[in-house]
Amino acid sequence: MIFINSLQSLLIEFYLSLTIIILLIYSIVNNKYIIVKNVSILSILAIIFAIIILNTNPYTYIITFNNAFITDNFSSIIKLIVLVGSLSSIIISLDYLKDQKIYSYEYILLVLLSTVAMLFLTSAYNLISIYLAIELQSLSFYVLASMKKNSEYSTEASFKYFILGVFSSGFLLLGFTILYGFTGIINIEQFYKLFVCFENFDNFSLISISLGILLIVMSFLFKIGAVPFHMWLPDVYEGSPMSVTAFFAITPKIVILSLIFRIFIYAFYEVIYDINNIFIYCSIASMILASIAGLYQSRIIRLFAYSAIGHIGYMLIGVAVGSIEAISAVLFYMIIYIVMSIGIYSIIISIRTKDKSIEIKYLKELIGLSKNNPLLSISFAMILFSMAGIPPLAGFFSKLYLFASAMNANMFNLALIGILTSVIGTVYYIYIIRLMYFEKTNSWLYFVQINKPLSMLIGSTLIVLLLLFIYASSILVYTHQLALLLTI
């Protein structure tokens, strides 16, 4: 009975794992080009069924597999966001894979495998399960980054990601080892109980445990691409296939942020004040670097890579504050950021010429888009305005709640720097809009028609960003409830 309850609590993870095995056998037996499309459609259906299974899960709180995994409302909503993000990433990649002649069914299977890893990571509740889930996710990402086999940039991006990722995993493993060596425990809940008496530890233990926690922080900051651990992000984003970049931008960050909340806001709550300055300095550095470096970018993917670093800086404001209100604001911000990322990368991938072999690389290639495709350009402009934080779009409210949580915690410097860098960042978003609407070009490009699933995805994200102000307070109340559940 205990095993059945444990199995049922992680049913979507095991269901998707079984789906991957079945699709792998199906692909090997029918090794043809058309199999890629079939596997993509079957994967979309599998994720839709996984969402249905998640919503019918009867468990609101259960710890299973010898305290290795937890299922609660907080992990369930993060899993729902991960599944929706992965579903969107597969839809974005449908035509892109065909146009770029990436006839590898392994691509979709690796997306599913990394999704399973992220689902396990969301529920991970001890050091071993956390590390194994992160490694499974990272290995899938390394291979995905190199899926464009004929591109030296893709190979370089994958290699750079792998080398730096190995160092990050080494820091994480060393930090976990130090914690286990000095405490003898691996469970997150036990860490919370132990660190209540943290001040009673001897000086050597205090220094050693603090070093272990520092290494863990460094590893997590690398995973989300915060300054000064951001070196890999612009190069990997630009070198990877564009659909892979979209997947990296949409899905993984919320999983790592939820893990940061579960570990540092809950388990390490009593020692968070000793390391909180790290989050503060990284937040400030990320916001400043991204806002300035973005002004000098001529490549569109590299620009949005620095934009992602800036948004991570904003989210780290909530981590640094650490209050219920701040956690709620970060969750709200992350949801809006994922919606904006889905819209941005759907539009970038859909801007393709009749040749289909040409994908947009430089900002100047957007000149005249308003004349060639008025609907797409207005959608692009609205999403960019939302990213810049222009009211009454959703991006404005996400920043408003985040800065308000910082000011309520008397962290006025963080809020002020966030507002100033947000204003500076608005410059390069408006520059893109200026290129689309006000720059003139002598050439005339004929673009291919966007497929129906991708156009529906762009329309859905645009509707959410335009009309979210009607339901913003309701969503914030729900994220507030999730934050309360996380800290109980």
Short mmCIF file of N, CA, C and O in Angstrom, two decimals, residues 71-195:
data_model
loop_
_atom_site.label_atom_id
_atom_site.label_comp_id
_atom_site.label_asym_id
_atom_site.label_seq_id
_atom_site.Cartn_x
_atom_site.Cartn_y
_atom_site.Cartn_z
N THR A 71 5.24 15.68 -2.53
CA THR A 71 4.17 16.15 -3.41
C THR A 71 3.27 17.04 -2.59
O THR A 71 2.67 16.61 -1.60
N ASP A 72 3.19 18.32 -2.99
CA ASP A 72 2.32 19.28 -2.32
C ASP A 72 1.77 20.24 -3.36
O ASP A 72 2.07 20.13 -4.55
N ASN A 73 0.97 21.19 -2.92
CA ASN A 73 0.37 22.12 -3.86
C ASN A 73 1.41 22.98 -4.56
O ASN A 73 1.25 23.34 -5.73
N PHE A 74 2.47 23.32 -3.83
CA PHE A 74 3.52 24.15 -4.43
C PHE A 74 4.20 23.40 -5.57
O PHE A 74 4.36 23.94 -6.67
N SER A 75 4.61 22.16 -5.33
CA SER A 75 5.27 21.39 -6.39
C SER A 75 4.32 21.10 -7.55
O SER A 75 4.74 21.06 -8.71
N SER A 76 3.03 20.93 -7.25
CA SER A 76 2.06 20.63 -8.31
C SER A 76 1.91 21.79 -9.27
O SER A 76 1.85 21.60 -10.49
N ILE A 77 1.86 23.03 -8.76
CA ILE A 77 1.71 24.18 -9.66
C ILE A 77 2.99 24.41 -10.46
O ILE A 77 2.93 24.78 -11.64
N ILE A 78 4.15 24.15 -9.86
CA ILE A 78 5.41 24.27 -10.61
C ILE A 78 5.45 23.21 -11.72
O ILE A 78 5.88 23.49 -12.85
N LYS A 79 5.00 22.00 -11.41
CA LYS A 79 4.96 20.95 -12.44
C LYS A 79 4.03 21.32 -13.58
O LYS A 79 4.33 21.06 -14.75
N LEU A 80 2.91 21.93 -13.25
CA LEU A 80 1.97 22.36 -14.29
C LEU A 80 2.63 23.39 -15.21
O LEU A 80 2.51 23.31 -16.44
N ILE A 81 3.36 24.33 -14.63
CA ILE A 81 4.05 25.34 -15.43
C ILE A 81 5.13 24.69 -16.30
O ILE A 81 5.31 25.05 -17.47
N VAL A 82 5.86 23.72 -15.74
CA VAL A 82 6.90 23.02 -16.50
C VAL A 82 6.29 22.28 -17.70
O VAL A 82 6.81 22.33 -18.82
N LEU A 83 5.17 21.60 -17.47
CA LEU A 83 4.53 20.85 -18.55
C LEU A 83 4.02 21.79 -19.64
O LEU A 83 4.17 21.51 -20.84
N VAL A 84 3.43 22.91 -19.25
CA VAL A 84 2.94 23.88 -20.24
C VAL A 84 4.12 24.47 -21.01
O VAL A 84 4.05 24.64 -22.24
N GLY A 85 5.22 24.77 -20.31
CA GLY A 85 6.41 25.29 -20.98
C GLY A 85 7.01 24.30 -21.96
O GLY A 85 7.39 24.66 -23.08
N SER A 86 7.08 23.03 -21.58
CA SER A 86 7.61 21.99 -22.47
C SER A 86 6.70 21.78 -23.67
O SER A 86 7.17 21.60 -24.80
N LEU A 87 5.39 21.81 -23.42
CA LEU A 87 4.43 21.68 -24.51
C LEU A 87 4.60 22.81 -25.52
O LEU A 87 4.62 22.58 -26.74
N SER A 88 4.75 24.03 -25.01
CA SER A 88 4.95 25.19 -25.89
C SER A 88 6.26 25.06 -26.68
O SER A 88 6.31 25.40 -27.87
N SER A 89 7.31 24.56 -26.02
CA SER A 89 8.60 24.41 -26.69
C SER A 89 8.53 23.41 -27.84
O SER A 89 9.13 23.63 -28.90
N ILE A 90 7.79 22.34 -27.67
CA ILE A 90 7.65 21.34 -28.74
C ILE A 90 6.84 21.93 -29.90
O ILE A 90 7.18 21.74 -31.08
N ILE A 91 5.78 22.68 -29.58
CA ILE A 91 4.99 23.32 -30.63
C ILE A 91 5.84 24.32 -31.42
O ILE A 91 5.77 24.39 -32.65
N ILE A 92 6.67 25.08 -30.71
CA ILE A 92 7.56 26.04 -31.37
C ILE A 92 8.52 25.35 -32.34
O ILE A 92 8.85 25.88 -33.41
N SER A 93 8.96 24.15 -31.99
CA SER A 93 10.00 23.47 -32.77
C SER A 93 9.46 22.67 -33.96
O SER A 93 10.26 22.16 -34.75
N LEU A 94 8.14 22.56 -34.12
CA LEU A 94 7.58 21.67 -35.14
C LEU A 94 8.11 21.98 -36.53
O LEU A 94 8.70 21.13 -37.20
N ASP A 95 7.88 23.20 -37.02
CA ASP A 95 8.35 23.56 -38.36
C ASP A 95 9.84 23.87 -38.39
O ASP A 95 10.49 23.70 -39.42
N TYR A 96 10.36 24.33 -37.27
CA TYR A 96 11.78 24.70 -37.22
C TYR A 96 12.67 23.50 -37.51
O TYR A 96 13.66 23.61 -38.25
N LEU A 97 12.36 22.35 -36.93
CA LEU A 97 13.18 21.16 -37.14
C LEU A 97 13.19 20.76 -38.60
O LEU A 97 14.24 20.38 -39.15
N LYS A 98 12.03 20.87 -39.26
CA LYS A 98 11.96 20.51 -40.68
C LYS A 98 12.74 21.50 -41.54
O LYS A 98 13.48 21.10 -42.45
N ASP A 99 12.60 22.80 -41.23
CA ASP A 99 13.28 23.82 -42.03
C ASP A 99 14.79 23.74 -41.89
O ASP A 99 15.54 23.99 -42.83
N GLN A 100 15.26 23.41 -40.69
CA GLN A 100 16.70 23.31 -40.44
C GLN A 100 17.26 21.92 -40.73
O GLN A 100 18.43 21.66 -40.47
N LYS A 101 16.38 21.04 -41.25
CA LYS A 101 16.78 19.67 -41.60
C LYS A 101 17.38 18.92 -40.42
O LYS A 101 18.37 18.19 -40.54
N ILE A 102 16.77 19.12 -39.25
CA ILE A 102 17.15 18.36 -38.05
C ILE A 102 16.21 17.17 -37.96
O ILE A 102 15.13 17.24 -37.37
N TYR A 103 16.58 16.08 -38.60
CA TYR A 103 15.72 14.91 -38.67
C TYR A 103 16.08 13.91 -37.57
O TYR A 103 16.20 12.71 -37.81
N SER A 104 16.25 14.38 -36.37
CA SER A 104 16.63 13.53 -35.25
C SER A 104 15.45 13.39 -34.29
O SER A 104 15.07 14.38 -33.65
N TYR A 105 14.90 12.20 -34.22
CA TYR A 105 13.80 11.98 -33.28
C TYR A 105 14.30 12.10 -31.84
O TYR A 105 13.51 12.32 -30.92
N GLU A 106 15.63 11.98 -31.66
CA GLU A 106 16.19 12.12 -30.32
C GLU A 106 15.91 13.49 -29.72
O GLU A 106 15.87 13.64 -28.50
N TYR A 107 15.74 14.50 -30.58
CA TYR A 107 15.49 15.86 -30.09
C TYR A 107 14.25 15.89 -29.19
O TYR A 107 14.30 16.37 -28.05
N ILE A 108 13.16 15.36 -29.68
CA ILE A 108 11.91 15.39 -28.91
C ILE A 108 12.03 14.51 -27.66
O ILE A 108 11.54 14.88 -26.58
N LEU A 109 12.69 13.37 -27.81
CA LEU A 109 12.85 12.48 -26.66
C LEU A 109 13.71 13.13 -25.58
O LEU A 109 13.44 12.96 -24.38
N LEU A 110 14.72 13.90 -25.99
CA LEU A 110 15.55 14.60 -25.00
C LEU A 110 14.77 15.72 -24.32
O LEU A 110 14.97 15.98 -23.12
N VAL A 111 13.89 16.38 -25.05
CA VAL A 111 13.03 17.40 -24.43
C VAL A 111 12.14 16.74 -23.38
O VAL A 111 11.98 17.26 -22.26
N LEU A 112 11.57 15.59 -23.73
CA LEU A 112 10.73 14.86 -22.76
C LEU A 112 11.55 14.39 -21.57
O LEU A 112 11.09 14.47 -20.42
N LEU A 113 12.76 13.90 -21.84
CA LEU A 113 13.60 13.39 -20.76
C LEU A 113 13.99 14.52 -19.80
O LEU A 113 13.96 14.35 -18.57
N SER A 114 14.35 15.67 -20.35
CA SER A 114 14.68 16.81 -19.48
C SER A 114 13.45 17.30 -18.73
O SER A 114 13.56 17.77 -17.59
N THR A 115 12.28 17.18 -19.34
CA THR A 115 11.04 17.54 -18.65
C THR A 115 10.80 16.62 -17.46
O THR A 115 10.43 17.08 -16.37
N VAL A 116 11.02 15.32 -17.65
CA VAL A 116 10.89 14.37 -16.54
C VAL A 116 11.87 14.72 -15.43
O VAL A 116 11.54 14.69 -14.23
N ALA A 117 13.11 15.06 -15.80
CA ALA A 117 14.11 15.44 -14.80
C ALA A 117 13.67 16.67 -14.02
O ALA A 117 13.83 16.73 -12.80
N MET A 118 13.09 17.64 -14.70
CA MET A 118 12.62 18.85 -14.02
C MET A 118 11.43 18.54 -13.10
O MET A 118 11.30 19.14 -12.02
N LEU A 119 10.59 17.61 -13.51
CA LEU A 119 9.47 17.21 -12.64
C LEU A 119 9.97 16.53 -11.38
O LEU A 119 9.48 16.79 -10.27
N PHE A 120 10.95 15.64 -11.54
CA PHE A 120 11.55 15.00 -10.37
C PHE A 120 12.24 16.04 -9.48
O PHE A 120 12.15 15.97 -8.24
N LEU A 121 12.91 16.99 -10.10
CA LEU A 121 13.62 18.02 -9.35
C LEU A 121 12.66 18.89 -8.55
O LEU A 121 12.97 19.31 -7.43
N THR A 122 11.49 19.14 -9.10
CA THR A 122 10.48 19.94 -8.40
C THR A 122 10.02 19.26 -7.12
O THR A 122 9.75 19.93 -6.11
N SER A 123 9.97 17.93 -7.14
CA SER A 123 9.52 17.17 -5.96
C SER A 123 10.67 16.67 -5.09
O SER A 123 10.42 16.08 -4.04
N ALA A 124 11.91 16.87 -5.53
CA ALA A 124 13.06 16.35 -4.78
C ALA A 124 13.09 16.94 -3.37
O ALA A 124 12.92 18.14 -3.19
N TYR A 125 13.36 16.08 -2.38
CA TYR A 125 13.28 16.50 -0.98
C TYR A 125 14.49 16.09 -0.17
O TYR A 125 14.49 16.25 1.04
N ASN A 126 15.51 15.54 -0.82
CA ASN A 126 16.77 15.32 -0.11
C ASN A 126 17.94 15.57 -1.06
O ASN A 126 17.74 15.76 -2.27
N LEU A 127 19.14 15.59 -0.55
CA LEU A 127 20.30 16.00 -1.34
C LEU A 127 20.58 15.05 -2.49
O LEU A 127 20.98 15.49 -3.58
N ILE A 128 20.36 13.76 -2.29
CA ILE A 128 20.65 12.79 -3.34
C ILE A 128 19.69 12.94 -4.50
O ILE A 128 20.10 12.98 -5.68
N SER A 129 18.39 13.01 -4.23
CA SER A 129 17.41 13.14 -5.29
C SER A 129 17.57 14.47 -6.04
O SER A 129 17.38 14.53 -7.25
N ILE A 130 17.94 15.52 -5.32
CA ILE A 130 18.18 16.82 -5.97
C ILE A 130 19.34 16.72 -6.95
O ILE A 130 19.24 17.15 -8.11
N TYR A 131 20.44 16.13 -6.50
CA TYR A 131 21.63 16.06 -7.35
C TYR A 131 21.38 15.19 -8.58
O TYR A 131 21.75 15.56 -9.70
N LEU A 132 20.76 14.03 -8.39
CA LEU A 132 20.51 13.13 -9.52
C LEU A 132 19.57 13.76 -10.54
O LEU A 132 19.77 13.64 -11.75
N ALA A 133 18.54 14.46 -10.06
CA ALA A 133 17.60 15.11 -10.98
C ALA A 133 18.28 16.23 -11.75
O ALA A 133 18.06 16.39 -12.96
N ILE A 134 19.12 17.02 -11.08
CA ILE A 134 19.84 18.10 -11.76
C ILE A 134 20.79 17.54 -12.82
O ILE A 134 20.90 18.08 -13.94
N GLU A 135 21.46 16.45 -12.52
CA GLU A 135 22.39 15.85 -13.48
C GLU A 135 21.66 15.28 -14.68
O GLU A 135 22.11 15.42 -15.82
N LEU A 136 20.51 14.65 -14.45
CA LEU A 136 19.71 14.13 -15.57
C LEU A 136 19.25 15.27 -16.46
O LEU A 136 19.30 15.16 -17.70
N GLN A 137 18.83 16.37 -15.86
CA GLN A 137 18.41 17.53 -16.63
C GLN A 137 19.59 18.12 -17.41
O GLN A 137 19.48 18.41 -18.61
N SER A 138 20.74 18.26 -16.76
CA SER A 138 21.90 18.88 -17.39
C SER A 138 22.41 18.05 -18.56
O SER A 138 22.76 18.60 -19.62
N LEU A 139 22.48 16.73 -18.41
CA LEU A 139 22.96 15.87 -19.50
C LEU A 139 22.08 16.00 -20.73
O LEU A 139 22.57 16.02 -21.86
N SER A 140 20.77 16.10 -20.52
CA SER A 140 19.85 16.30 -21.65
C SER A 140 20.10 17.65 -22.32
O SER A 140 20.10 17.75 -23.55
N PHE A 141 20.34 18.67 -21.52
CA PHE A 141 20.58 20.00 -22.06
C PHE A 141 21.87 20.06 -22.88
O PHE A 141 21.93 20.72 -23.91
N TYR A 142 22.92 19.38 -22.40
CA TYR A 142 24.19 19.39 -23.13
C TYR A 142 24.01 18.83 -24.55
O TYR A 142 24.55 19.38 -25.52
N VAL A 143 23.25 17.75 -24.65
CA VAL A 143 23.05 17.12 -25.96
C VAL A 143 22.13 17.99 -26.82
O VAL A 143 22.36 18.15 -28.03
N LEU A 144 21.09 18.56 -26.22
CA LEU A 144 20.16 19.41 -26.99
C LEU A 144 20.89 20.61 -27.60
O LEU A 144 20.57 21.02 -28.72
N ALA A 145 21.83 21.17 -26.86
CA ALA A 145 22.56 22.34 -27.37
C ALA A 145 23.36 22.02 -28.62
O ALA A 145 23.68 22.92 -29.41
N SER A 146 23.69 20.75 -28.85
CA SER A 146 24.52 20.37 -30.01
C SER A 146 23.71 19.66 -31.09
O SER A 146 24.29 18.98 -31.94
N MET A 147 22.38 19.84 -31.11
CA MET A 147 21.55 19.09 -32.04
C MET A 147 21.75 19.51 -33.49
O MET A 147 21.48 18.74 -34.40
N LYS A 148 22.21 20.74 -33.73
CA LYS A 148 22.51 21.15 -35.10
C LYS A 148 23.92 20.66 -35.43
O LYS A 148 24.91 21.37 -35.28
N LYS A 149 24.00 19.44 -35.90
CA LYS A 149 25.29 18.73 -36.00
C LYS A 149 26.24 19.36 -37.00
O LYS A 149 27.46 19.21 -36.88
N ASN A 150 25.73 20.04 -38.01
CA ASN A 150 26.59 20.63 -39.03
C ASN A 150 27.06 22.04 -38.69
O ASN A 150 27.74 22.67 -39.48
N SER A 151 26.68 22.52 -37.52
CA SER A 151 27.03 23.88 -37.13
C SER A 151 28.15 23.85 -36.09
O SER A 151 28.02 23.22 -35.04
N GLU A 152 29.24 24.56 -36.39
CA GLU A 152 30.34 24.62 -35.43
C GLU A 152 29.96 25.47 -34.21
O GLU A 152 30.46 25.24 -33.11
N TYR A 153 29.03 26.42 -34.41
CA TYR A 153 28.58 27.24 -33.29
C TYR A 153 27.78 26.41 -32.29
O TYR A 153 27.89 26.61 -31.08
N SER A 154 26.97 25.49 -32.80
CA SER A 154 26.20 24.62 -31.93
C SER A 154 27.11 23.69 -31.13
O SER A 154 26.91 23.47 -29.93
N THR A 155 28.14 23.16 -31.80
CA THR A 155 29.10 22.30 -31.11
C THR A 155 29.86 23.07 -30.05
O THR A 155 30.07 22.59 -28.92
N GLU A 156 30.25 24.31 -30.39
CA GLU A 156 30.97 25.14 -29.43
C GLU A 156 30.09 25.46 -28.22
O GLU A 156 30.55 25.42 -27.07
N ALA A 157 28.81 25.78 -28.48
CA ALA A 157 27.89 26.10 -27.39
C ALA A 157 27.71 24.91 -26.45
O ALA A 157 27.73 25.05 -25.22
N SER A 158 27.56 23.72 -27.05
CA SER A 158 27.38 22.52 -26.24
C SER A 158 28.62 22.23 -25.41
O SER A 158 28.53 21.89 -24.22
N PHE A 159 29.80 22.37 -26.03
CA PHE A 159 31.05 22.08 -25.32
C PHE A 159 31.26 23.07 -24.17
O PHE A 159 31.64 22.69 -23.07
N LYS A 160 31.01 24.35 -24.44
CA LYS A 160 31.17 25.36 -23.40
C LYS A 160 30.18 25.12 -22.26
O LYS A 160 30.53 25.23 -21.08
N TYR A 161 28.95 24.79 -22.62
CA TYR A 161 27.92 24.49 -21.62
C TYR A 161 28.32 23.29 -20.77
O TYR A 161 28.17 23.28 -19.55
N PHE A 162 28.88 22.28 -21.44
CA PHE A 162 29.28 21.06 -20.73
C PHE A 162 30.42 21.32 -19.75
O PHE A 162 30.36 20.91 -18.60
N ILE A 163 31.45 22.03 -20.22
CA ILE A 163 32.63 22.29 -19.37
C ILE A 163 32.23 23.10 -18.14
O ILE A 163 32.56 22.74 -16.99
N LEU A 164 31.51 24.19 -18.36
CA LEU A 164 31.11 25.03 -17.22
C LEU A 164 30.08 24.33 -16.35
O LEU A 164 30.06 24.49 -15.13
N GLY A 165 29.22 23.52 -16.98
CA GLY A 165 28.23 22.77 -16.22
C GLY A 165 28.85 21.73 -15.31
O GLY A 165 28.36 21.48 -14.20
N VAL A 166 29.96 21.14 -15.75
CA VAL A 166 30.67 20.16 -14.92
C VAL A 166 31.22 20.84 -13.67
O VAL A 166 31.13 20.31 -12.56
N PHE A 167 31.78 22.05 -13.84
CA PHE A 167 32.27 22.78 -12.67
C PHE A 167 31.12 23.11 -11.73
O PHE A 167 31.26 22.99 -10.50
N SER A 168 29.99 23.52 -12.28
CA SER A 168 28.82 23.83 -11.45
C SER A 168 28.36 22.60 -10.67
O SER A 168 28.07 22.68 -9.47
N SER A 169 28.29 21.46 -11.36
CA SER A 169 27.87 20.22 -10.69
C SER A 169 28.89 19.81 -9.62
O SER A 169 28.52 19.28 -8.57
N GLY A 170 30.17 20.07 -9.90
CA GLY A 170 31.20 19.77 -8.90
C GLY A 170 31.04 20.60 -7.65
O GLY A 170 31.16 20.10 -6.53
N PHE A 171 30.76 21.90 -7.82
CA PHE A 171 30.50 22.76 -6.66
C PHE A 171 29.30 22.27 -5.87
O PHE A 171 29.32 22.25 -4.63
N LEU A 172 28.23 21.88 -6.60
CA LEU A 172 27.02 21.41 -5.92
C LEU A 172 27.29 20.14 -5.13
O LEU A 172 26.89 20.02 -3.96
N LEU A 173 27.98 19.20 -5.75
CA LEU A 173 28.26 17.93 -5.09
C LEU A 173 29.18 18.14 -3.88
O LEU A 173 28.98 17.53 -2.82
N LEU A 174 30.17 19.02 -4.02
CA LEU A 174 31.07 19.30 -2.90
C LEU A 174 30.31 19.96 -1.76
O LEU A 174 30.52 19.62 -0.58
N GLY A 175 29.41 20.90 -2.09
CA GLY A 175 28.60 21.53 -1.05
C GLY A 175 27.72 20.54 -0.32
O GLY A 175 27.63 20.56 0.92
N PHE A 176 27.07 19.65 -1.07
CA PHE A 176 26.23 18.62 -0.45
C PHE A 176 27.08 17.69 0.43
O PHE A 176 26.65 17.27 1.52
N THR A 177 28.28 17.35 -0.05
CA THR A 177 29.15 16.46 0.71
C THR A 177 29.57 17.09 2.04
O THR A 177 29.58 16.42 3.08
N ILE A 178 29.89 18.38 2.01
CA ILE A 178 30.27 19.07 3.25
C ILE A 178 29.11 19.10 4.23
O ILE A 178 29.28 18.83 5.43
N LEU A 179 27.91 19.39 3.72
CA LEU A 179 26.74 19.42 4.60
C LEU A 179 26.49 18.05 5.23
O LEU A 179 26.23 17.94 6.44
N TYR A 180 26.57 17.01 4.41
CA TYR A 180 26.34 15.66 4.95
C TYR A 180 27.45 15.27 5.91
O TYR A 180 27.20 14.64 6.96
N GLY A 181 28.69 15.64 5.60
CA GLY A 181 29.81 15.26 6.44
C GLY A 181 29.73 15.88 7.83
O GLY A 181 30.12 15.24 8.82
N PHE A 182 29.21 17.10 7.94
CA PHE A 182 29.16 17.77 9.24
C PHE A 182 27.83 17.63 9.96
O PHE A 182 27.75 17.91 11.16
N THR A 183 26.80 17.20 9.25
CA THR A 183 25.49 17.06 9.90
C THR A 183 25.00 15.62 9.95
O THR A 183 24.23 15.26 10.83
N GLY A 184 25.43 14.80 8.98
CA GLY A 184 24.99 13.42 8.94
C GLY A 184 23.57 13.24 8.43
O GLY A 184 23.00 12.15 8.55
N ILE A 185 22.97 14.27 7.82
CA ILE A 185 21.60 14.18 7.31
C ILE A 185 21.56 14.67 5.86
O ILE A 185 22.43 15.43 5.42
N ILE A 186 20.54 14.23 5.14
CA ILE A 186 20.38 14.63 3.74
C ILE A 186 18.98 15.17 3.47
O ILE A 186 18.74 15.74 2.40
N ASN A 187 18.07 15.01 4.40
CA ASN A 187 16.68 15.42 4.18
C ASN A 187 16.50 16.91 4.44
O ASN A 187 17.02 17.46 5.41
N ILE A 188 15.74 17.58 3.58
CA ILE A 188 15.56 19.03 3.69
C ILE A 188 14.83 19.41 4.97
O ILE A 188 15.21 20.38 5.65
N GLU A 189 13.82 18.65 5.35
CA GLU A 189 13.07 18.97 6.57
C GLU A 189 13.94 18.82 7.81
O GLU A 189 13.84 19.60 8.76
N GLN A 190 14.84 17.84 7.81
CA GLN A 190 15.74 17.67 8.93
C GLN A 190 16.75 18.81 9.03
O GLN A 190 17.14 19.20 10.12
N PHE A 191 17.15 19.36 7.88
CA PHE A 191 18.03 20.53 7.91
C PHE A 191 17.33 21.71 8.58
O PHE A 191 17.94 22.45 9.35
N TYR A 192 16.06 21.87 8.30
CA TYR A 192 15.30 22.97 8.92
C TYR A 192 15.30 22.83 10.44
O TYR A 192 15.51 23.80 11.18
N LYS A 193 15.07 21.61 10.92
CA LYS A 193 15.05 21.37 12.37
C LYS A 193 16.43 21.54 12.99
O LYS A 193 16.56 22.06 14.10
N LEU A 194 17.45 21.12 12.27
CA LEU A 194 18.81 21.18 12.80
C LEU A 194 19.29 22.62 12.91
O LEU A 194 19.88 23.03 13.93
N PHE A 195 19.02 23.43 11.89
CA PHE A 195 19.58 24.78 11.85
C PHE A 195 18.85 25.76 12.77
O PHE A 195 19.27 26.92 12.87
#
